Amino acid sequence: MTNELTAKLVRFQKPELSLPYLNGLDEARIAGLFGIDTDEYRDQLEELETRARAAAADLLTEPDIAEQVDRLPFAPGQRVLALGESSTADRLSWFEILKQLVWLRRPGDGIAFTNLAVSGATTTQVLKSSGALGFVRPDWVLCQLGANDTQRVGADAVRVVSAGETVRNFDLLRERGAAARWVWLTPTDVDEALLAEFAPFRAAGISWRAKDQLDTAAALDARPEVVIDTLAVTHPTPGQRLFESDGVHLTPAGQVAVARVVVAELARLE
């Protein structure tokens, strides 16, 4: 049986994307990286996909959500691509839920979804691998980046990517995907109290600050493209648990909350 750590790794990590120099990784080799066999790996993937589909099916029982999915601006046959970090790479992410919403509600439209998000990626790392945009040739790019740029390391708590460099990388990424219609998502918030108590982060000397996420959101809001604000989504009402114990990653409920906002905002586009 897969242990809790392995299950979390399979949920968030995609070696075939994060290790692109290992061309042609098959399922057996990927499973081996997680320390499990191929059948167990496939079972994990199937379970996660089933959970994302169930979350979408549950949302579609709400008439407002179903109507919004009908109005999503993706035309039949179009290609929708996601760039991002763990908030999007998560196999239970808002993007995976969006994909299942469209496939369940509009199965005849033949809309393709490609998730190229890589857990832990900074905007600089995504920029380096942005040649993939030319291979996929998407009609739409949904991009949620910047949270890992604001990770702070060491005693001086310096950002791994400066705020100015993050803005520059946003510009360059947009240029690389000039042929597509581009939609940005702000980073989700962080829970600084949970972060401070999370032992692995303390041991590694890394942290995040809520103010940095606000600054990144402000930089995105200044852009001319469509920007979807997901910061407010992760300010939970009493009784909600939207963050995992590390204070950075969202729970499945948190991802559903983001998916709601994304669908509503996309449905407004023409």
mmCIF file of N, CA and C in Angstrom, residues 40-147:
data_model
loop_
_atom_site.group_PDB
_atom_site.id
_atom_site.type_symbol
_atom_site.label_atom_id
_atom_site.label_comp_id
_atom_site.label_asym_id
_atom_site.label_seq_id
_atom_site.Cartn_x
_atom_site.Cartn_y
_atom_site.Cartn_z
ATOM 1 N N GLU A 40 0.888 -0.072 -9.027
ATOM 2 C CA GLU A 40 0.547 0.824 -7.917
ATOM 3 C C GLU A 40 0.544 2.275 -8.394
ATOM 4 N N TYR A 41 1.496 2.625 -9.249
ATOM 5 C CA TYR A 41 1.553 3.976 -9.801
ATOM 6 C C TYR A 41 0.304 4.270 -10.622
ATOM 7 N N ARG A 42 -0.092 3.322 -11.462
ATOM 8 C CA ARG A 42 -1.292 3.511 -12.269
ATOM 9 C C ARG A 42 -2.529 3.646 -11.383
ATOM 10 N N ASP A 43 -2.572 2.846 -10.328
ATOM 11 C CA ASP A 43 -3.715 2.933 -9.406
ATOM 12 C C ASP A 43 -3.787 4.317 -8.772
ATOM 13 N N GLN A 44 -2.615 4.858 -8.388
ATOM 14 C CA GLN A 44 -2.584 6.192 -7.790
ATOM 15 C C GLN A 44 -3.078 7.247 -8.774
ATOM 16 N N LEU A 45 -2.610 7.171 -10.014
ATOM 17 C CA LEU A 45 -3.044 8.133 -11.026
ATOM 18 C C LEU A 45 -4.539 8.028 -11.276
ATOM 19 N N GLU A 46 -5.029 6.825 -11.352
ATOM 20 C CA GLU A 46 -6.460 6.631 -11.606
ATOM 21 C C GLU A 46 -7.297 7.172 -10.453
ATOM 22 N N GLU A 47 -6.829 6.940 -9.222
ATOM 23 C CA GLU A 47 -7.563 7.455 -8.065
ATOM 24 C C GLU A 47 -7.620 8.975 -8.073
ATOM 25 N N LEU A 48 -6.492 9.616 -8.390
ATOM 26 C CA LEU A 48 -6.450 11.077 -8.419
ATOM 27 C C LEU A 48 -7.332 11.630 -9.533
ATOM 28 N N GLU A 49 -7.304 10.999 -10.693
ATOM 29 C CA GLU A 49 -8.168 11.454 -11.777
ATOM 30 C C GLU A 49 -9.634 11.277 -11.416
ATOM 31 N N THR A 50 -9.947 10.171 -10.750
ATOM 32 C CA THR A 50 -11.328 9.926 -10.316
ATOM 33 C C THR A 50 -11.778 10.994 -9.328
ATOM 34 N N ARG A 51 -10.881 11.393 -8.437
ATOM 35 C CA ARG A 51 -11.231 12.424 -7.462
ATOM 36 C C ARG A 51 -11.453 13.774 -8.137
ATOM 37 N N ALA A 52 -10.605 14.108 -9.122
ATOM 38 C CA ALA A 52 -10.799 15.372 -9.843
ATOM 39 C C ALA A 52 -12.115 15.349 -10.608
ATOM 40 N N ARG A 53 -12.421 14.204 -11.223
ATOM 41 C CA ARG A 53 -13.677 14.095 -11.963
ATOM 42 C C ARG A 53 -14.878 14.180 -11.024
ATOM 43 N N ALA A 54 -14.762 13.576 -9.843
ATOM 44 C CA ALA A 54 -15.859 13.626 -8.879
ATOM 45 C C ALA A 54 -16.080 15.052 -8.389
ATOM 46 N N ALA A 55 -14.987 15.797 -8.179
ATOM 47 C CA ALA A 55 -15.121 17.191 -7.767
ATOM 48 C C ALA A 55 -15.841 17.991 -8.840
ATOM 49 N N ALA A 56 -15.499 17.730 -10.105
ATOM 50 C CA ALA A 56 -16.160 18.432 -11.209
ATOM 51 C C ALA A 56 -17.628 18.043 -11.300
ATOM 52 N N ALA A 57 -17.903 16.768 -11.172
ATOM 53 C CA ALA A 57 -19.291 16.309 -11.250
ATOM 54 C C ALA A 57 -20.132 16.927 -10.143
ATOM 55 N N ASP A 58 -19.552 17.049 -8.956
ATOM 56 C CA ASP A 58 -20.263 17.673 -7.842
ATOM 57 C C ASP A 58 -20.550 19.145 -8.138
ATOM 58 N N LEU A 59 -19.579 19.841 -8.708
ATOM 59 C CA LEU A 59 -19.792 21.244 -9.069
ATOM 60 C C LEU A 59 -20.893 21.382 -10.127
ATOM 61 N N LEU A 60 -20.947 20.455 -11.036
ATOM 62 C CA LEU A 60 -21.930 20.547 -12.124
ATOM 63 C C LEU A 60 -23.362 20.307 -11.658
ATOM 64 N N THR A 61 -23.536 19.841 -10.423
ATOM 65 C CA THR A 61 -24.901 19.730 -9.894
ATOM 66 C C THR A 61 -25.474 21.102 -9.552
ATOM 67 N N GLU A 62 -24.605 22.117 -9.530
ATOM 68 C CA GLU A 62 -25.039 23.487 -9.257
ATOM 69 C C GLU A 62 -25.374 24.164 -10.587
ATOM 70 N N PRO A 63 -26.617 24.602 -10.785
ATOM 71 C CA PRO A 63 -27.006 25.187 -12.074
ATOM 72 C C PRO A 63 -26.124 26.337 -12.537
ATOM 73 N N ASP A 64 -25.676 27.188 -11.610
ATOM 74 C CA ASP A 64 -24.834 28.316 -12.004
ATOM 75 C C ASP A 64 -23.514 27.844 -12.600
ATOM 76 N N ILE A 65 -22.911 26.828 -12.001
ATOM 77 C CA ILE A 65 -21.646 26.315 -12.507
ATOM 78 C C ILE A 65 -21.847 25.672 -13.880
ATOM 79 N N ALA A 66 -22.883 24.881 -14.020
ATOM 80 C CA ALA A 66 -23.138 24.228 -15.307
ATOM 81 C C ALA A 66 -23.330 25.268 -16.409
ATOM 82 N N GLU A 67 -24.060 26.322 -16.105
ATOM 83 C CA GLU A 67 -24.294 27.374 -17.101
ATOM 84 C C GLU A 67 -22.997 28.100 -17.440
ATOM 85 N N GLN A 68 -22.142 28.306 -16.455
ATOM 86 C CA GLN A 68 -20.862 28.962 -16.698
ATOM 87 C C GLN A 68 -19.954 28.094 -17.571
ATOM 88 N N VAL A 69 -19.952 26.803 -17.342
ATOM 89 C CA VAL A 69 -19.141 25.908 -18.171
ATOM 90 C C VAL A 69 -19.624 25.958 -19.617
ATOM 91 N N ASP A 70 -20.930 26.041 -19.798
ATOM 92 C CA ASP A 70 -21.469 26.168 -21.160
ATOM 93 C C ASP A 70 -20.948 27.428 -21.846
ATOM 94 N N ARG A 71 -20.682 28.481 -21.060
ATOM 95 C CA ARG A 71 -20.251 29.758 -21.632
ATOM 96 C C ARG A 71 -18.739 29.938 -21.664
ATOM 97 N N LEU A 72 -17.985 28.958 -21.228
ATOM 98 C CA LEU A 72 -16.537 29.086 -21.290
ATOM 99 C C LEU A 72 -16.123 29.366 -22.734
ATOM 100 N N PRO A 73 -15.148 30.245 -22.931
ATOM 101 C CA PRO A 73 -14.848 30.746 -24.273
ATOM 102 C C PRO A 73 -14.014 29.813 -25.143
ATOM 103 N N PHE A 74 -13.828 28.569 -24.719
ATOM 104 C CA PHE A 74 -13.047 27.625 -25.497
ATOM 105 C C PHE A 74 -13.905 27.065 -26.633
ATOM 106 N N ALA A 75 -13.447 27.252 -27.857
ATOM 107 C CA ALA A 75 -14.187 26.763 -29.024
ATOM 108 C C ALA A 75 -13.881 25.285 -29.255
ATOM 109 N N PRO A 76 -14.794 24.579 -29.912
ATOM 110 C CA PRO A 76 -14.532 23.163 -30.219
ATOM 111 C C PRO A 76 -13.189 22.986 -30.924
ATOM 112 N N GLY A 77 -12.453 21.983 -30.466
ATOM 113 C CA GLY A 77 -11.177 21.662 -31.076
ATOM 114 C C GLY A 77 -9.999 22.488 -30.611
ATOM 115 N N GLN A 78 -10.227 23.478 -29.745
ATOM 116 C CA GLN A 78 -9.116 24.311 -29.301
ATOM 117 C C GLN A 78 -8.244 23.583 -28.274
ATOM 118 N N ARG A 79 -7.035 24.116 -28.109
ATOM 119 C CA ARG A 79 -6.055 23.561 -27.171
ATOM 120 C C ARG A 79 -5.829 24.557 -26.031
ATOM 121 N N VAL A 80 -5.984 24.072 -24.808
ATOM 122 C CA VAL A 80 -5.824 24.903 -23.612
ATOM 123 C C VAL A 80 -4.626 24.371 -22.834
ATOM 124 N N LEU A 81 -3.671 25.243 -22.556
ATOM 125 C CA LEU A 81 -2.430 24.826 -21.897
ATOM 126 C C LEU A 81 -2.267 25.568 -20.582
ATOM 127 N N ALA A 82 -1.773 24.867 -19.583
ATOM 128 C CA ALA A 82 -1.499 25.484 -18.280
ATOM 129 C C ALA A 82 -0.002 25.538 -18.037
ATOM 130 N N LEU A 83 0.478 26.695 -17.591
ATOM 131 C CA LEU A 83 1.831 26.859 -17.074
ATOM 132 C C LEU A 83 1.703 27.197 -15.598
ATOM 133 N N GLY A 84 2.615 26.679 -14.800
ATOM 134 C CA GLY A 84 2.503 26.997 -13.388
ATOM 135 C C GLY A 84 3.466 26.214 -12.529
ATOM 136 N N GLU A 85 3.149 26.204 -11.257
ATOM 137 C CA GLU A 85 3.954 25.534 -10.242
ATOM 138 C C GLU A 85 3.076 24.501 -9.537
ATOM 139 N N SER A 86 3.332 24.185 -8.282
ATOM 140 C CA SER A 86 2.596 23.103 -7.633
ATOM 141 C C SER A 86 1.104 23.376 -7.527
ATOM 142 N N SER A 87 0.721 24.648 -7.437
ATOM 143 C CA SER A 87 -0.705 24.976 -7.345
ATOM 144 C C SER A 87 -1.470 24.523 -8.576
ATOM 145 N N THR A 88 -0.763 24.352 -9.693
ATOM 146 C CA THR A 88 -1.379 23.894 -10.939
ATOM 147 C C THR A 88 -0.964 22.472 -11.278
ATOM 148 N N ALA A 89 0.274 22.092 -10.918
ATOM 149 C CA ALA A 89 0.754 20.734 -11.187
ATOM 150 C C ALA A 89 -0.018 19.693 -10.382
ATOM 151 N N ASP A 90 -0.517 20.071 -9.237
ATOM 152 C CA ASP A 90 -1.356 19.214 -8.391
ATOM 153 C C ASP A 90 -2.361 18.455 -9.255
ATOM 154 N N ARG A 91 -2.377 17.136 -9.136
ATOM 155 C CA ARG A 91 -3.315 16.340 -9.945
ATOM 156 C C ARG A 91 -4.762 16.530 -9.494
ATOM 157 N N LEU A 92 -4.968 17.283 -8.427
ATOM 158 C CA LEU A 92 -6.310 17.674 -7.990
ATOM 159 C C LEU A 92 -6.503 19.178 -8.144
ATOM 160 N N SER A 93 -5.715 19.800 -9.007
ATOM 161 C CA SER A 93 -5.697 21.260 -9.101
ATOM 162 C C SER A 93 -6.932 21.819 -9.783
ATOM 163 N N TRP A 94 -7.055 23.126 -9.685
ATOM 164 C CA TRP A 94 -8.124 23.865 -10.370
ATOM 165 C C TRP A 94 -8.120 23.566 -11.870
ATOM 166 N N PHE A 95 -6.931 23.373 -12.457
ATOM 167 C CA PHE A 95 -6.870 23.117 -13.894
ATOM 168 C C PHE A 95 -7.394 21.722 -14.218
ATOM 169 N N GLU A 96 -7.047 20.747 -13.390
ATOM 170 C CA GLU A 96 -7.554 19.394 -13.614
ATOM 171 C C GLU A 96 -9.069 19.347 -13.430
ATOM 172 N N ILE A 97 -9.586 20.115 -12.482
ATOM 173 C CA ILE A 97 -11.036 20.192 -12.287
ATOM 174 C C ILE A 97 -11.687 20.882 -13.477
ATOM 175 N N LEU A 98 -11.071 21.964 -13.962
ATOM 176 C CA LEU A 98 -11.586 22.657 -15.144
ATOM 177 C C LEU A 98 -11.660 21.713 -16.336
ATOM 178 N N LYS A 99 -10.616 20.946 -16.544
ATOM 179 C CA LYS A 99 -10.598 19.973 -17.640
ATOM 180 C C LYS A 99 -11.768 18.995 -17.523
ATOM 181 N N GLN A 100 -11.958 18.473 -16.326
ATOM 182 C CA GLN A 100 -13.035 17.496 -16.136
ATOM 183 C C GLN A 100 -14.410 18.148 -16.289
ATOM 184 N N LEU A 101 -14.551 19.392 -15.849
ATOM 185 C CA LEU A 101 -15.816 20.108 -16.037
ATOM 186 C C LEU A 101 -16.181 20.190 -17.518
ATOM 187 N N VAL A 102 -15.198 20.556 -18.335
ATOM 188 C CA VAL A 102 -15.448 20.700 -19.773
ATOM 189 C C VAL A 102 -15.709 19.335 -20.399
ATOM 190 N N TRP A 103 -14.927 18.350 -20.045
ATOM 191 C CA TRP A 103 -15.098 17.029 -20.645
ATOM 192 C C TRP A 103 -16.430 16.400 -20.248
ATOM 193 N N LEU A 104 -16.884 16.663 -19.019
ATOM 194 C CA LEU A 104 -18.162 16.107 -18.593
ATOM 195 C C LEU A 104 -19.348 16.846 -19.209
ATOM 196 N N ARG A 105 -19.244 18.162 -19.263
ATOM 197 C CA ARG A 105 -20.373 18.983 -19.709
ATOM 198 C C ARG A 105 -20.414 19.151 -21.230
ATOM 199 N N ARG A 106 -19.234 19.166 -21.865
ATOM 200 C CA ARG A 106 -19.162 19.435 -23.303
ATOM 201 C C ARG A 106 -18.309 18.365 -23.992
ATOM 202 N N PRO A 107 -18.699 17.104 -23.861
ATOM 203 C CA PRO A 107 -17.853 16.008 -24.349
ATOM 204 C C PRO A 107 -17.653 16.000 -25.858
ATOM 205 N N GLY A 108 -18.570 16.593 -26.587
ATOM 206 C CA GLY A 108 -18.449 16.577 -28.042
ATOM 207 C C GLY A 108 -17.579 17.675 -28.613
ATOM 208 N N ASP A 109 -17.074 18.567 -27.774
ATOM 209 C CA ASP A 109 -16.325 19.718 -28.283
ATOM 210 C C ASP A 109 -14.866 19.411 -28.600
ATOM 211 N N GLY A 110 -14.362 18.297 -28.108
ATOM 212 C CA GLY A 110 -13.004 17.901 -28.434
ATOM 213 C C GLY A 110 -11.941 18.907 -28.011
ATOM 214 N N ILE A 111 -12.141 19.545 -26.866
ATOM 215 C CA ILE A 111 -11.180 20.534 -26.368
ATOM 216 C C ILE A 111 -10.051 19.792 -25.650
ATOM 217 N N ALA A 112 -8.810 20.092 -26.022
ATOM 218 C CA ALA A 112 -7.643 19.422 -25.444
ATOM 219 C C ALA A 112 -7.039 20.266 -24.332
ATOM 220 N N PHE A 113 -6.674 19.620 -23.236
ATOM 221 C CA PHE A 113 -6.055 20.289 -22.094
ATOM 222 C C PHE A 113 -4.674 19.698 -21.852
ATOM 223 N N THR A 114 -3.666 20.558 -21.748
ATOM 224 C CA THR A 114 -2.299 20.126 -21.498
ATOM 225 C C THR A 114 -1.766 20.869 -20.277
ATOM 226 N N ASN A 115 -1.363 20.106 -19.274
ATOM 227 C CA ASN A 115 -0.870 20.700 -18.029
ATOM 228 C C ASN A 115 0.655 20.554 -17.985
ATOM 229 N N LEU A 116 1.374 21.657 -18.209
ATOM 230 C CA LEU A 116 2.831 21.654 -18.182
ATOM 231 C C LEU A 116 3.397 22.250 -16.894
ATOM 232 N N ALA A 117 2.545 22.424 -15.894
ATOM 233 C CA ALA A 117 3.014 22.986 -14.626
ATOM 234 C C ALA A 117 3.982 22.025 -13.942
ATOM 235 N N VAL A 118 4.985 22.601 -13.283
ATOM 236 C CA VAL A 118 6.010 21.815 -12.600
ATOM 237 C C VAL A 118 6.123 22.294 -11.154
ATOM 238 N N SER A 119 5.953 21.391 -10.225
ATOM 239 C CA SER A 119 6.058 21.756 -8.808
ATOM 240 C C SER A 119 7.433 22.344 -8.512
ATOM 241 N N GLY A 120 7.433 23.430 -7.762
ATOM 242 C CA GLY A 120 8.679 24.070 -7.361
ATOM 243 C C GLY A 120 9.263 25.026 -8.370
ATOM 244 N N ALA A 121 8.642 25.164 -9.541
ATOM 245 C CA ALA A 121 9.225 25.974 -10.609
ATOM 246 C C ALA A 121 9.112 27.464 -10.308
ATOM 247 N N THR A 122 10.156 28.189 -10.654
ATOM 248 C CA THR A 122 10.118 29.649 -10.631
ATOM 249 C C THR A 122 9.793 30.144 -12.036
ATOM 250 N N THR A 123 9.526 31.425 -12.157
ATOM 251 C CA THR A 123 9.271 31.981 -13.490
ATOM 252 C C THR A 123 10.503 31.832 -14.378
ATOM 253 N N THR A 124 11.695 31.913 -13.802
ATOM 254 C CA THR A 124 12.922 31.755 -14.582
ATOM 255 C C THR A 124 13.019 30.353 -15.159
ATOM 256 N N GLN A 125 12.703 29.348 -14.355
ATOM 257 C CA GLN A 125 12.765 27.973 -14.836
ATOM 258 C C GLN A 125 11.719 27.707 -15.913
ATOM 259 N N VAL A 126 10.529 28.253 -15.740
ATOM 260 C CA VAL A 126 9.491 28.067 -16.752
ATOM 261 C C VAL A 126 9.870 28.771 -18.045
ATOM 262 N N LEU A 127 10.476 29.936 -17.925
ATOM 263 C CA LEU A 127 10.931 30.655 -19.114
ATOM 264 C C LEU A 127 11.937 29.819 -19.897
ATOM 265 N N LYS A 128 12.847 29.147 -19.193
ATOM 266 C CA LYS A 128 13.858 28.319 -19.852
ATOM 267 C C LYS A 128 13.228 27.178 -20.647
ATOM 268 N N SER A 129 12.103 26.671 -20.183
ATOM 269 C CA SER A 129 11.457 25.536 -20.848
ATOM 270 C C SER A 129 10.269 25.951 -21.703
ATOM 271 N N SER A 130 10.128 27.249 -21.948
ATOM 272 C CA SER A 130 8.931 27.742 -22.633
ATOM 273 C C SER A 130 8.893 27.399 -24.117
ATOM 274 N N GLY A 131 9.944 26.759 -24.618
ATOM 275 C CA GLY A 131 9.897 26.291 -25.998
ATOM 276 C C GLY A 131 8.757 25.324 -26.237
ATOM 277 N N ALA A 132 8.252 24.710 -25.158
ATOM 278 C CA ALA A 132 7.128 23.786 -25.290
ATOM 279 C C ALA A 132 5.894 24.465 -25.863
ATOM 280 N N LEU A 133 5.790 25.777 -25.681
ATOM 281 C CA LEU A 133 4.654 26.504 -26.247
ATOM 282 C C LEU A 133 4.619 26.356 -27.767
ATOM 283 N N GLY A 134 5.801 26.304 -28.367
ATOM 284 C CA GLY A 134 5.861 26.163 -29.814
ATOM 285 C C GLY A 134 5.472 24.782 -30.285
ATOM 286 N N PHE A 135 5.678 23.765 -29.441
ATOM 287 C CA PHE A 135 5.317 22.405 -29.819
ATOM 288 C C PHE A 135 3.813 22.169 -29.668
ATOM 289 N N VAL A 136 3.253 22.656 -28.566
ATOM 290 C CA VAL A 136 1.819 22.445 -28.313
ATOM 291 C C VAL A 136 0.961 23.373 -29.160
ATOM 292 N N ARG A 137 1.452 24.592 -29.392
ATOM 293 C CA ARG A 137 0.729 25.613 -30.156
ATOM 294 C C ARG A 137 -0.694 25.809 -29.595
ATOM 295 N N PRO A 138 -0.773 26.211 -28.335
ATOM 296 C CA PRO A 138 -2.091 26.350 -27.693
ATOM 297 C C PRO A 138 -2.864 27.549 -28.215
ATOM 298 N N ASP A 139 -4.180 27.435 -28.131
ATOM 299 C CA ASP A 139 -5.048 28.580 -28.409
ATOM 300 C C ASP A 139 -5.200 29.444 -27.171
ATOM 301 N N TRP A 140 -5.096 28.811 -26.007
ATOM 302 C CA TRP A 140 -5.223 29.497 -24.725
ATOM 303 C C TRP A 140 -4.069 29.075 -23.821
ATOM 304 N N VAL A 141 -3.537 30.032 -23.066
ATOM 305 C CA VAL A 141 -2.582 29.726 -22.002
ATOM 306 C C VAL A 141 -3.144 30.271 -20.698
ATOM 307 N N LEU A 142 -3.270 29.398 -19.715
ATOM 308 C CA LEU A 142 -3.675 29.787 -18.371
ATOM 309 C C LEU A 142 -2.432 29.648 -17.498
ATOM 310 N N CYS A 143 -1.966 30.751 -16.929
ATOM 311 C CA CYS A 143 -0.663 30.761 -16.264
ATOM 312 C C CYS A 143 -0.786 31.254 -14.829
ATOM 313 N N GLN A 144 -0.353 30.417 -13.893
ATOM 314 C CA GLN A 144 -0.324 30.801 -12.478
ATOM 315 C C GLN A 144 1.094 30.570 -11.955
ATOM 316 N N LEU A 145 1.849 31.635 -11.890
ATOM 317 C CA LEU A 145 3.247 31.568 -11.482
ATOM 318 C C LEU A 145 3.587 32.723 -10.531
ATOM 319 N N GLY A 146 4.730 32.595 -9.878
ATOM 320 C CA GLY A 146 5.232 33.689 -9.057
ATOM 321 C C GLY A 146 5.391 33.350 -7.587
ATOM 322 N N ALA A 147 4.665 32.348 -7.098
ATOM 323 C CA ALA A 147 4.771 32.034 -5.670
ATOM 324 C C ALA A 147 6.155 31.512 -5.314
#
